[in-house]
Amino acid sequence: MNALTLVFASLCVFAIAYRFYGLFIARKVLGVSEARLTPATKMADGVDYVSTNKYLLFGHHFAAIAAAGPLLGPVLAAQFGYLPGALWILVGCVLAGAVHDMVVLFASVRHKGQSLAYIATQEVDKFTGGVASFAVLFILILTLAGLSIACVNAMHDSAWATFTVFATIPIAIFMGLYLQFIRPGDVRGASIMGVALLAMAVIGGHWITEIPSLAAIFTLSRPALSLAVPIYGVAASILPVWLLLCPRDYLSTYLKIGTIAMLAIGIFWVRPDLQMHAITKFFSGGGPVIPGPVFPFLFITIACGAVSGFHAIIATGTTPKMLDSERNLLFVGYGAMLTEGFVAIMALIAACTMVPADYFAINAAPAVFEKLGMSTVYLNDIAVAVGEKLQGRPGGAVSLAVGMAQIFGSIPIMQHLVAYWYHFAIMFEAVFILTAIDAGTRVGRFFLQEMIGVVVPKFNDKRWWPGVTITSVLFTASWGYLLYTGDISTIWPLFGMSNQLLASVGLIIGTVMIIRLGKAKYAWITGVPGLGLTCVTMWAGYLSIVNNFMPKGLYLLSTLAVVVMSLMAVVILGAFRRCMQLLKIQKTVPDQYGEPVLEVVQE
């Protein structure tokens, strides 16, 4: 099958979904209205609640949700063949992922930009909300550990990659200062300078590698990077959103969307065939990358590219505090997820255009690859061209970069630029991940402050710097420990399982709110994907514990998996009970906006 066919089909599916299904949900189900003031306007404080241009907010939201998941998950799932992954990305993104993101964002906007756990206390009950707080905190820790480990695996022992990624931090800070003090509102000027500086960073990385003293500074081992990434997370969670988080996310959006657009153009120009079979012999299990069968492990391997609970954390964290109008819920919520789904399709294509032996040599441990009886075809030549060791770098990032470099390198005028394209792709992936780490760590800090604030009220003050610093360090240390001690084969399945369970919770809590708003006839829109995702993820979680964690003696990860599954089960049962109660209520009362609802939520 030619890759161009899959690109065209995906664009058509996503465009139709946005124009009809997304618009239907926004207007008929959620009833969005410009007349309602959003929290960014009503509660503006210049720090967290900031009314933001919809394109800038789209950039922040897309950059925050589109982390490693849409890039690495499809690449890892390519071992099953291109067909299962492509079908799940298209169907899951349109009917579950984009719906989840928009509905959860809508719920947070109606609840003053508060967290998913807080929404659960108001829409379900306080006990369920309390349990949800711990569940979300656990899941956020596992998610950030999973995202970070992929970033570290791609960057370690590579001065070019490390320098390029590190350079994006001062570039983003410069953009933030420029927009805040030098030329407020000059988004175009800041963007042009930011993109130009990014290009210089990629080119400068090659220059760094040729100077031994500088190369030594930026050649960091895996343990060193495993410490550097959490330190960055602490800083990003403390600094004002306008200084680092928002400009970096906006800058990275140019990089992300621009790269995916270039990759689409490259595929159109080269028209490569998919080398991976539609369905491989590992469909039923026993694969060197993902040990389990396609069902149910496909659904926890491809996380953010189809549906992701991590998005609920962003959609109830930073984004609702910056949304300027309810009208933009469709553009920011549904639209950003469809864009991420297209990113996932492109990542799957990049991986599947590689020769299968080269793909498995990168993503499997050397000893495991030897047992497959395969021989690499182009990998050694590519390794020489890019100046990096490529075999035995699991996690998906390196194989994606190689696939992208091969496609770009096949264009006649770019044949001698494979090394630049490879390192550009590594930076592209790392920036994807780091933008989720800074937003996720900030949201985790919010959660921890709220939880400690129940006992020590001073921690509820988001401007009290001792509380901000203490909670940032505690939260980051939690996922930093898992990053430092874990590996992709253990952390990624746990991340995927917990991530998808959180998505099911977001969908089910959204179902409760839809019923409370008197729209019970539309409850299937979130209820059906929520229940389906719950069943398949619980099954995958059980198999991961029994067949992966316990046989390897990973008792900490087994315990974390059991805890997360148990907490989520409590939340889901509580939400189901609440739905049954609401369906028995016949009388409506006006809510805070004067609209009829089944029950007034106490804010």
Coordinates of C-alpha atoms in Angstrom, one line a residue, residues 22-594:
G22 CA -17.7 18.2 16.3
L23 CA -20.0 21.1 15.3
F24 CA -23.1 19.0 16.3
I25 CA -21.7 18.2 19.7
A26 CA -20.7 21.8 20.4
R27 CA -24.0 23.3 19.3
K28 CA -26.6 20.7 20.2
V29 CA -25.1 18.7 23.1
L30 CA -23.0 21.3 24.9
G31 CA -24.9 24.4 23.8
V32 CA -21.9 26.7 23.7
S33 CA -22.6 30.4 23.8
E34 CA -20.5 33.5 23.5
A35 CA -22.8 35.3 26.0
R36 CA -21.3 33.4 28.9
L37 CA -18.1 34.9 30.2
T38 CA -15.3 32.4 30.6
P39 CA -13.1 32.1 33.7
A40 CA -10.3 33.7 31.8
T41 CA -12.4 36.9 31.7
K42 CA -14.3 36.7 35.0
M43 CA -11.3 35.7 37.1
A44 CA -8.4 37.3 35.2
D45 CA -5.3 37.6 37.4
G46 CA -2.5 38.0 34.9
V47 CA -0.8 34.8 36.1
D48 CA -2.9 31.7 35.5
Y49 CA -6.3 33.2 34.4
V50 CA -5.3 35.1 31.2
S51 CA -7.7 35.6 28.3
T52 CA -5.7 34.4 25.3
N53 CA -6.0 34.7 21.5
K54 CA -7.6 31.5 20.2
Y55 CA -4.7 30.7 17.8
L56 CA -2.2 31.2 20.6
L57 CA -4.3 29.1 22.9
F58 CA -4.6 26.4 20.2
G59 CA -0.8 26.4 20.1
H60 CA -0.5 26.0 23.8
H61 CA -3.2 23.4 24.1
F62 CA -2.0 21.3 21.1
A63 CA 1.6 21.5 22.3
A64 CA 0.7 20.5 25.8
I65 CA -1.5 17.5 24.8
A66 CA 0.6 16.3 21.8
A67 CA 3.5 14.9 23.7
A68 CA 5.2 11.5 23.1
G69 CA 1.9 9.6 22.7
P70 CA 1.0 10.5 19.1
L71 CA 4.6 10.0 18.0
L72 CA 5.8 7.0 19.9
G73 CA 2.6 5.0 20.5
P74 CA 1.9 4.4 16.8
V75 CA 5.6 3.6 16.2
L76 CA 5.6 1.0 18.9
A77 CA 2.3 -0.4 17.7
A78 CA 3.7 -0.8 14.1
Q79 CA 4.9 -4.2 15.2
F80 CA 1.3 -5.4 14.7
G81 CA 1.2 -4.0 11.2
Y82 CA 0.0 -0.7 9.8
L83 CA -3.8 -1.6 9.6
P84 CA -4.7 -2.1 13.3
G85 CA -3.0 1.2 14.3
A86 CA -4.5 3.2 11.4
L87 CA -8.0 2.0 12.1
W88 CA -7.8 2.7 15.9
I89 CA -6.3 6.2 15.4
L90 CA -9.1 7.2 12.9
V91 CA -12.0 5.7 14.8
G92 CA -10.7 6.4 18.3
C93 CA -9.8 10.0 17.6
V94 CA -13.1 11.0 16.0
L95 CA -15.5 9.2 18.3
A96 CA -13.6 9.2 21.6
G97 CA -10.5 11.3 21.8
A98 CA -11.8 14.6 20.3
V99 CA -15.1 14.2 22.0
H100 CA -13.4 13.6 25.4
D101 CA -11.2 16.7 25.0
M102 CA -14.0 19.1 24.1
V103 CA -16.5 17.9 26.7
V104 CA -13.9 17.9 29.5
L105 CA -12.8 21.4 28.5
F106 CA -16.4 22.5 28.5
A107 CA -17.0 21.1 32.0
S108 CA -13.9 22.9 33.4
V109 CA -14.9 26.2 31.8
R110 CA -18.4 25.8 33.5
H111 CA -16.6 25.1 36.8
K112 CA -14.3 28.1 36.9
G113 CA -11.4 26.4 35.3
Q114 CA -11.1 23.8 38.1
S115 CA -9.5 20.4 37.9
L116 CA -11.2 17.1 36.9
A117 CA -11.2 16.0 40.5
Y118 CA -13.0 19.1 41.6
I119 CA -15.5 18.6 38.8
A120 CA -16.1 15.1 40.1
T121 CA -16.9 16.4 43.6
Q122 CA -19.5 18.8 42.1
E123 CA -21.0 16.6 39.4
V124 CA -20.9 13.2 41.3
D125 CA -20.1 13.5 45.1
K126 CA -17.3 14.6 47.4
F127 CA -16.1 11.1 48.1
T128 CA -15.8 10.2 44.4
G129 CA -14.0 13.6 43.9
G130 CA -11.6 12.8 46.7
V131 CA -10.8 9.4 45.2
A132 CA -10.4 11.0 41.8
S133 CA -7.9 13.5 43.2
F134 CA -5.6 10.6 44.2
A135 CA -6.2 8.7 41.0
V136 CA -5.4 11.7 38.8
L137 CA -2.2 12.4 40.9
F138 CA -1.0 8.8 40.5
I139 CA -1.8 8.8 36.8
L140 CA -0.1 12.1 36.2
I141 CA 3.0 10.9 37.8
L142 CA 3.0 7.7 35.7
T143 CA 2.3 9.7 32.5
L144 CA 5.1 12.2 33.0
A145 CA 7.5 9.3 33.8
G146 CA 6.5 7.6 30.6
L147 CA 6.8 10.7 28.4
S148 CA 10.2 11.6 30.0
I149 CA 11.8 8.2 29.5
A150 CA 11.1 8.4 25.8
C151 CA 12.8 11.8 25.7
V152 CA 15.8 10.6 27.6
N153 CA 16.3 7.5 25.4
A154 CA 16.3 9.7 22.3
M155 CA 18.8 12.3 23.6
H156 CA 21.4 10.6 25.8
D157 CA 25.0 10.5 24.5
S158 CA 24.1 12.8 21.6
A159 CA 25.6 16.4 21.9
W160 CA 23.8 17.5 18.8
A161 CA 20.4 16.5 20.0
T162 CA 20.9 17.7 23.6
F163 CA 22.2 21.2 22.5
T164 CA 19.3 21.7 20.1
V165 CA 16.7 20.8 22.7
F166 CA 18.3 22.8 25.4
A167 CA 18.4 25.8 23.1
T168 CA 14.6 25.9 22.8
I169 CA 14.4 27.0 26.5
P170 CA 16.2 30.4 26.2
I171 CA 14.5 30.9 22.9
A172 CA 11.1 30.5 24.5
I173 CA 12.0 32.8 27.4
F174 CA 13.2 35.5 24.9
M175 CA 9.8 35.2 23.1
G176 CA 8.0 35.6 26.4
L177 CA 9.9 38.7 27.4
Y178 CA 9.4 40.1 23.9
L179 CA 5.6 39.6 24.0
Q180 CA 5.3 40.9 27.6
F181 CA 7.5 43.9 27.6
I182 CA 9.1 44.8 24.2
R183 CA 6.3 44.4 21.7
P184 CA 3.1 43.2 23.5
G185 CA 0.8 41.5 21.1
D186 CA 3.3 41.1 18.3
V187 CA 2.7 37.4 17.9
R188 CA 3.8 37.4 14.3
G189 CA 7.2 39.1 15.0
A190 CA 7.9 36.8 18.0
S191 CA 7.0 33.7 15.9
I192 CA 9.3 34.7 13.0
M193 CA 12.2 35.3 15.4
G194 CA 11.5 32.1 17.3
V195 CA 11.4 29.9 14.1
A196 CA 14.6 31.5 12.8
L197 CA 16.4 30.8 16.1
L198 CA 15.1 27.2 16.1
A199 CA 16.7 26.7 12.6
M200 CA 19.9 28.2 13.9
A201 CA 19.8 25.8 16.9
V202 CA 19.6 22.7 14.6
I203 CA 22.5 24.0 12.4
G204 CA 24.5 25.0 15.5
G205 CA 24.2 21.5 16.9
H206 CA 26.4 20.2 14.2
W207 CA 29.0 22.9 14.9
I208 CA 28.9 21.9 18.6
T209 CA 29.8 18.3 17.8
E210 CA 32.9 19.4 15.9
I211 CA 34.3 21.2 19.0
P212 CA 35.4 18.5 21.5
S213 CA 35.2 20.8 24.6
L214 CA 31.6 21.9 23.8
A215 CA 30.6 18.4 22.7
A216 CA 31.7 17.1 26.0
I217 CA 29.4 19.5 27.8
F218 CA 26.3 18.5 25.9
T219 CA 27.1 14.8 25.7
L220 CA 25.0 13.7 28.7
S221 CA 24.5 10.1 29.9
R222 CA 21.1 8.6 30.5
P223 CA 21.3 9.1 34.3
A224 CA 22.4 12.7 33.9
L225 CA 19.5 13.5 31.5
S226 CA 17.2 11.7 33.9
L227 CA 18.1 14.3 36.5
A228 CA 18.1 17.3 34.1
V229 CA 14.6 16.7 32.8
P230 CA 12.9 16.8 36.3
I231 CA 14.9 20.0 37.1
Y232 CA 13.5 21.6 34.0
G233 CA 10.0 20.4 35.1
V234 CA 10.4 22.2 38.5
A235 CA 11.4 25.4 36.9
A236 CA 8.6 25.3 34.3
S237 CA 6.0 24.7 36.9
I238 CA 7.0 27.7 39.0
L239 CA 7.7 30.4 36.4
P240 CA 4.7 32.5 35.1
V241 CA 2.9 31.0 32.1
W242 CA 3.7 34.0 29.9
L243 CA 7.5 33.6 30.5
L244 CA 8.2 30.0 29.4
L245 CA 5.1 27.7 29.2
C246 CA 2.9 29.7 26.7
P247 CA 5.6 31.0 24.3
R248 CA 7.5 27.6 24.3
D249 CA 4.2 25.8 23.5
Y250 CA 3.3 28.3 20.8
L251 CA 6.8 28.0 19.3
S252 CA 6.8 24.3 19.4
T253 CA 3.4 24.3 17.7
Y254 CA 5.0 25.9 14.7
L255 CA 7.7 23.2 14.8
K256 CA 5.2 20.4 15.2
I257 CA 2.6 21.4 12.7
G258 CA 5.3 22.6 10.3
T259 CA 7.2 19.3 10.5
I260 CA 4.1 17.2 10.0
A261 CA 3.1 19.4 7.0
M262 CA 6.6 18.9 5.6
L263 CA 6.4 15.2 6.2
A264 CA 3.1 15.1 4.3
I265 CA 4.7 17.0 1.4
G266 CA 7.7 14.6 1.5
I267 CA 5.3 11.6 1.4
F268 CA 3.5 13.3 -1.5
W269 CA 6.8 13.8 -3.3
V270 CA 8.4 10.5 -2.6
R271 CA 5.2 8.4 -2.5
P272 CA 6.9 5.6 -0.5
D273 CA 5.3 2.2 -0.1
L274 CA 4.5 0.9 3.4
Q275 CA 7.2 -1.8 4.0
M276 CA 5.5 -3.2 7.1
H277 CA 2.7 -5.8 6.4
A278 CA -0.9 -4.8 7.0
I279 CA -0.9 -7.4 9.8
T280 CA 2.3 -9.0 11.1
K281 CA 2.9 -12.4 12.7
F282 CA 3.0 -10.6 16.1
F283 CA -0.7 -9.8 15.8
S284 CA -1.6 -12.5 18.4
G285 CA 1.3 -11.7 20.7
G286 CA 5.0 -12.6 21.2
G287 CA 6.3 -9.4 19.6
P288 CA 9.8 -8.0 20.5
V289 CA 8.4 -4.5 21.2
I290 CA 5.0 -5.1 22.8
P291 CA 4.8 -8.7 24.2
G292 CA 1.0 -9.0 24.3
P293 CA -1.6 -9.5 21.5
V294 CA -3.1 -6.6 19.5
F295 CA -6.3 -6.8 21.4
P296 CA -6.2 -5.3 24.0
F297 CA -2.6 -4.0 24.0
L298 CA -3.1 -1.9 20.9
F299 CA -5.4 0.4 22.9
I300 CA -2.9 1.1 25.6
T301 CA 0.1 1.4 23.2
I302 CA -1.5 4.0 21.0
A303 CA -2.5 6.4 23.7
C304 CA -2.6 10.1 22.9
G305 CA -2.9 9.6 19.1
A306 CA -6.5 8.2 19.5
V307 CA -7.7 9.1 23.0
S308 CA -5.8 10.2 26.1
G309 CA -6.6 10.9 29.7
F310 CA -3.6 13.2 30.0
H311 CA -5.6 15.6 27.8
A312 CA -8.2 15.8 30.6
I313 CA -5.5 17.1 32.9
I314 CA -4.6 19.9 30.4
A315 CA -8.2 20.6 29.5
T316 CA -9.0 21.1 33.2
G317 CA -5.7 22.7 34.1
T318 CA -4.1 25.5 32.1
T319 CA -6.3 25.7 29.0
P320 CA -9.7 26.6 30.6
K321 CA -8.1 29.4 32.5
M322 CA -7.0 30.9 29.1
L323 CA -10.1 30.4 26.9
D324 CA -11.5 33.7 25.8
S325 CA -14.9 32.5 24.5
E326 CA -17.0 29.3 24.6
R327 CA -17.3 29.6 20.8
N328 CA -13.7 28.5 20.6
L329 CA -14.3 25.2 22.4
L330 CA -14.7 23.4 19.1
F331 CA -11.5 24.9 17.6
V332 CA -9.3 24.3 20.6
G333 CA -10.8 21.1 22.1
Y334 CA -12.0 19.1 19.1
G335 CA -9.7 20.6 16.5
A336 CA -6.4 20.2 18.5
M337 CA -7.2 16.5 19.0
L338 CA -7.9 15.9 15.3
T339 CA -4.6 17.6 14.6
E340 CA -2.9 15.2 17.0
G341 CA -4.6 12.2 15.4
F342 CA -3.1 13.3 12.0
V343 CA 0.3 13.5 13.8
A344 CA -0.2 9.9 14.9
I345 CA -1.0 8.8 11.4
M346 CA 2.2 10.4 10.1
A347 CA 4.2 8.8 12.8
L348 CA 2.8 5.4 11.9
I349 CA 3.6 6.0 8.2
A350 CA 7.2 7.0 9.0
A351 CA 7.7 3.8 11.0
C352 CA 6.0 1.5 8.5
T353 CA 8.0 2.9 5.5
M354 CA 11.1 1.4 7.1
V355 CA 12.3 -2.1 6.3
P356 CA 10.9 -4.3 9.1
A357 CA 14.3 -5.6 10.1
D358 CA 15.7 -2.1 10.5
Y359 CA 12.6 -1.2 12.6
F360 CA 13.0 -4.1 14.9
A361 CA 16.7 -3.6 15.3
I362 CA 16.1 -0.1 16.7
N363 CA 13.2 -1.0 18.9
A364 CA 14.3 -4.3 20.3
A365 CA 17.2 -5.1 22.7
P366 CA 20.1 -6.5 20.7
A367 CA 19.7 -10.0 22.3
V368 CA 16.0 -10.0 21.5
F369 CA 16.7 -8.9 17.9
E370 CA 19.2 -11.7 17.3
K371 CA 16.5 -14.3 18.1
L372 CA 14.2 -12.9 15.4
G373 CA 16.6 -14.2 12.7
M374 CA 16.5 -10.9 10.7
S375 CA 19.3 -8.9 9.1
T376 CA 19.4 -5.1 8.9
V377 CA 19.3 -3.6 5.4
Y378 CA 19.9 0.1 5.5
L379 CA 20.4 0.8 9.2
N380 CA 24.2 0.6 9.3
D381 CA 24.5 3.1 6.4
I382 CA 22.0 5.5 8.1
A383 CA 23.9 5.2 11.4
V384 CA 27.1 6.3 9.6
A385 CA 25.3 9.1 7.8
V386 CA 23.8 10.6 11.0
G387 CA 26.8 9.9 13.2
E388 CA 24.8 8.1 15.9
K389 CA 24.4 4.6 17.3
L390 CA 20.9 3.6 16.3
Q391 CA 20.5 -0.1 17.2
G392 CA 19.0 -1.0 20.5
R393 CA 17.4 2.4 21.2
P394 CA 13.8 1.3 22.1
G395 CA 11.0 3.7 22.7
G396 CA 10.0 4.7 19.2
A397 CA 11.7 8.1 19.0
V398 CA 14.8 7.0 17.2
S399 CA 12.9 4.8 14.7
L400 CA 10.6 7.6 13.9
A401 CA 13.5 10.0 13.4
V402 CA 15.1 7.5 11.0
G403 CA 11.9 7.0 9.1
M404 CA 11.4 10.8 8.7
A405 CA 15.1 11.2 7.7
Q406 CA 14.8 8.5 5.1
I407 CA 11.7 10.2 3.6
F408 CA 13.2 13.6 3.5
G409 CA 16.6 12.2 2.3
S410 CA 14.8 10.6 -0.7
I411 CA 14.0 14.1 -2.1
P412 CA 16.8 14.8 -4.7
I413 CA 18.0 18.1 -3.3
M414 CA 18.1 16.8 0.3
Q415 CA 20.1 13.6 -0.2
H416 CA 23.1 14.9 1.7
L417 CA 21.2 16.4 4.6
V418 CA 20.1 13.1 6.3
A419 CA 22.1 13.9 9.4
Y420 CA 20.4 17.3 9.8
W421 CA 17.0 15.8 9.2
Y422 CA 17.6 13.1 11.8
H423 CA 18.6 15.5 14.5
F424 CA 15.8 17.9 13.5
A425 CA 13.4 15.0 14.0
I426 CA 14.9 14.2 17.4
M427 CA 14.5 17.9 18.5
F428 CA 10.9 17.8 17.0
E429 CA 10.1 14.8 19.2
A430 CA 11.8 16.0 22.3
V431 CA 10.1 19.4 22.2
F432 CA 6.8 17.6 21.8
I433 CA 7.5 15.8 25.0
L434 CA 9.0 18.7 27.0
T435 CA 6.0 20.9 26.3
A436 CA 3.8 18.2 27.9
I437 CA 6.2 17.9 30.8
D438 CA 6.1 21.6 31.7
A439 CA 2.3 21.8 31.4
G440 CA 1.7 18.5 33.2
T441 CA 4.1 19.4 36.1
R442 CA 2.3 22.7 36.5
V443 CA -1.1 20.9 36.7
G444 CA 0.4 18.3 39.1
R445 CA 1.5 21.2 41.3
F446 CA -2.0 22.6 41.3
F447 CA -3.4 19.2 42.3
L448 CA -0.9 18.8 45.1
Q449 CA -1.6 22.3 46.4
E450 CA -5.3 21.6 46.5
M451 CA -4.8 18.3 48.4
I452 CA -2.4 19.7 50.9
G453 CA -4.5 22.8 51.2
V454 CA -7.2 20.7 52.9
V455 CA -4.9 20.2 55.8
V456 CA -2.8 23.4 55.5
P457 CA -5.0 26.1 54.0
K458 CA -2.1 28.3 53.1
F459 CA -1.1 25.9 50.3
N460 CA -4.4 26.9 48.5
D461 CA -2.8 30.3 47.8
K462 CA -1.3 29.8 44.3
R463 CA 0.9 32.9 44.9
W464 CA 2.5 31.7 48.1
W465 CA 6.0 30.9 46.9
P466 CA 7.0 28.4 49.6
G467 CA 3.9 26.3 48.9
V468 CA 4.4 26.6 45.1
T469 CA 8.1 25.5 45.4
I470 CA 7.5 22.7 47.9
T471 CA 4.7 21.1 45.9
S472 CA 6.6 21.5 42.6
V473 CA 9.6 19.7 44.1
L474 CA 7.6 16.9 45.7
F475 CA 5.6 16.2 42.6
T476 CA 8.5 16.3 40.2
A477 CA 10.6 14.0 42.5
S478 CA 7.9 11.4 42.3
W479 CA 7.9 11.0 38.5
G480 CA 11.6 11.7 38.4
Y481 CA 12.3 8.6 40.5
L482 CA 10.4 6.4 38.1
L483 CA 12.2 8.0 35.2
Y484 CA 15.6 7.4 36.8
T485 CA 14.9 3.7 37.7
G486 CA 12.5 2.5 34.9
D487 CA 12.7 1.5 31.2
I488 CA 10.4 1.9 28.3
S489 CA 9.2 -1.8 28.3
T490 CA 7.8 -1.4 31.8
I491 CA 6.9 2.3 32.2
W492 CA 5.1 2.7 28.8
P493 CA 2.5 -0.1 29.3
L494 CA 1.8 1.3 32.8
F495 CA 1.5 4.8 31.4
G496 CA -0.8 3.6 28.6
M497 CA -3.1 1.7 30.9
S498 CA -3.4 4.5 33.5
N499 CA -3.7 7.1 30.7
Q500 CA -6.6 5.3 29.0
L501 CA -8.4 4.7 32.3
L502 CA -8.3 8.4 33.0
A503 CA -9.8 9.1 29.6
S504 CA -12.6 6.8 30.4
V505 CA -13.2 8.6 33.7
G506 CA -13.2 11.9 31.8
L507 CA -15.8 10.6 29.4
I508 CA -18.0 9.2 32.1
I509 CA -17.9 12.3 34.2
G510 CA -18.8 14.2 31.0
T511 CA -21.8 11.9 30.6
V512 CA -23.0 12.8 34.1
M513 CA -22.8 16.5 33.3
I514 CA -24.6 16.0 30.0
I515 CA -27.4 14.2 31.8
R516 CA -27.6 16.9 34.5
L517 CA -27.9 19.6 31.8
G518 CA -31.1 17.8 30.6
K519 CA -29.5 16.3 27.5
A520 CA -29.8 12.6 28.5
K521 CA -30.7 11.6 25.0
Y522 CA -27.1 12.6 23.9
A523 CA -25.5 10.7 26.8
W524 CA -24.4 7.9 24.4
I525 CA -21.9 10.3 22.8
T526 CA -19.6 10.1 25.8
G527 CA -21.0 7.1 27.6
V528 CA -20.5 4.5 24.9
P529 CA -16.8 5.2 24.3
G530 CA -16.2 5.7 28.0
L531 CA -17.6 2.3 29.0
G532 CA -15.9 0.6 26.0
L533 CA -12.5 2.1 26.9
T534 CA -12.9 1.1 30.6
C535 CA -13.5 -2.6 29.7
V536 CA -10.6 -2.9 27.3
T537 CA -8.1 -1.0 29.5
M538 CA -9.0 -3.0 32.6
W539 CA -8.3 -6.2 30.7
A540 CA -5.0 -4.8 29.4
G541 CA -4.0 -3.7 32.9
Y542 CA -4.7 -7.2 34.3
L543 CA -2.6 -8.9 31.6
S544 CA 0.2 -6.4 32.1
I545 CA 0.4 -7.2 35.8
V546 CA 0.2 -11.0 35.3
N547 CA 2.3 -11.4 32.2
N548 CA 4.8 -8.5 32.3
F549 CA 5.3 -6.9 35.8
M550 CA 5.1 -9.8 38.2
P551 CA 7.3 -12.3 36.2
K552 CA 10.0 -9.6 36.1
G553 CA 9.7 -9.0 39.9
L554 CA 8.5 -5.4 39.3
Y555 CA 6.3 -5.3 42.5
L556 CA 6.3 -1.5 42.7
L557 CA 4.9 -1.2 39.2
S558 CA 2.4 -4.0 39.9
T559 CA 1.2 -2.2 43.1
L560 CA 0.9 1.1 41.2
A561 CA -1.2 -0.6 38.5
V562 CA -3.5 -2.2 41.0
V563 CA -3.9 1.1 43.0
V564 CA -4.7 3.0 39.8
M565 CA -7.2 0.4 38.6
S566 CA -8.9 0.3 42.0
L567 CA -9.2 4.0 42.3
M568 CA -10.6 4.4 38.8
A569 CA -13.2 1.6 39.5
V570 CA -14.5 3.6 42.5
V571 CA -14.8 6.8 40.4
I572 CA -16.6 5.0 37.6
L573 CA -19.0 3.3 39.9
G574 CA -19.7 6.5 41.7
A575 CA -20.4 8.3 38.4
F576 CA -22.7 5.4 37.3
R577 CA -24.7 5.7 40.5
R578 CA -25.0 9.5 40.0
C579 CA -26.3 9.0 36.5
M580 CA -29.0 6.7 37.8
Q581 CA -30.0 9.3 40.4
L582 CA -30.2 12.1 37.8
L583 CA -32.3 10.0 35.4
K584 CA -35.0 9.7 38.1
I585 CA -35.3 13.5 38.5
Q586 CA -38.1 15.1 36.6
K587 CA -38.1 18.7 37.8
T588 CA -35.6 21.3 36.5
V589 CA -34.2 24.4 38.2
P590 CA -32.2 27.3 36.8
D591 CA -28.4 27.1 37.1
Q592 CA -26.0 30.0 37.5
Y593 CA -26.6 31.0 33.9
G594 CA -30.4 30.8 34.2

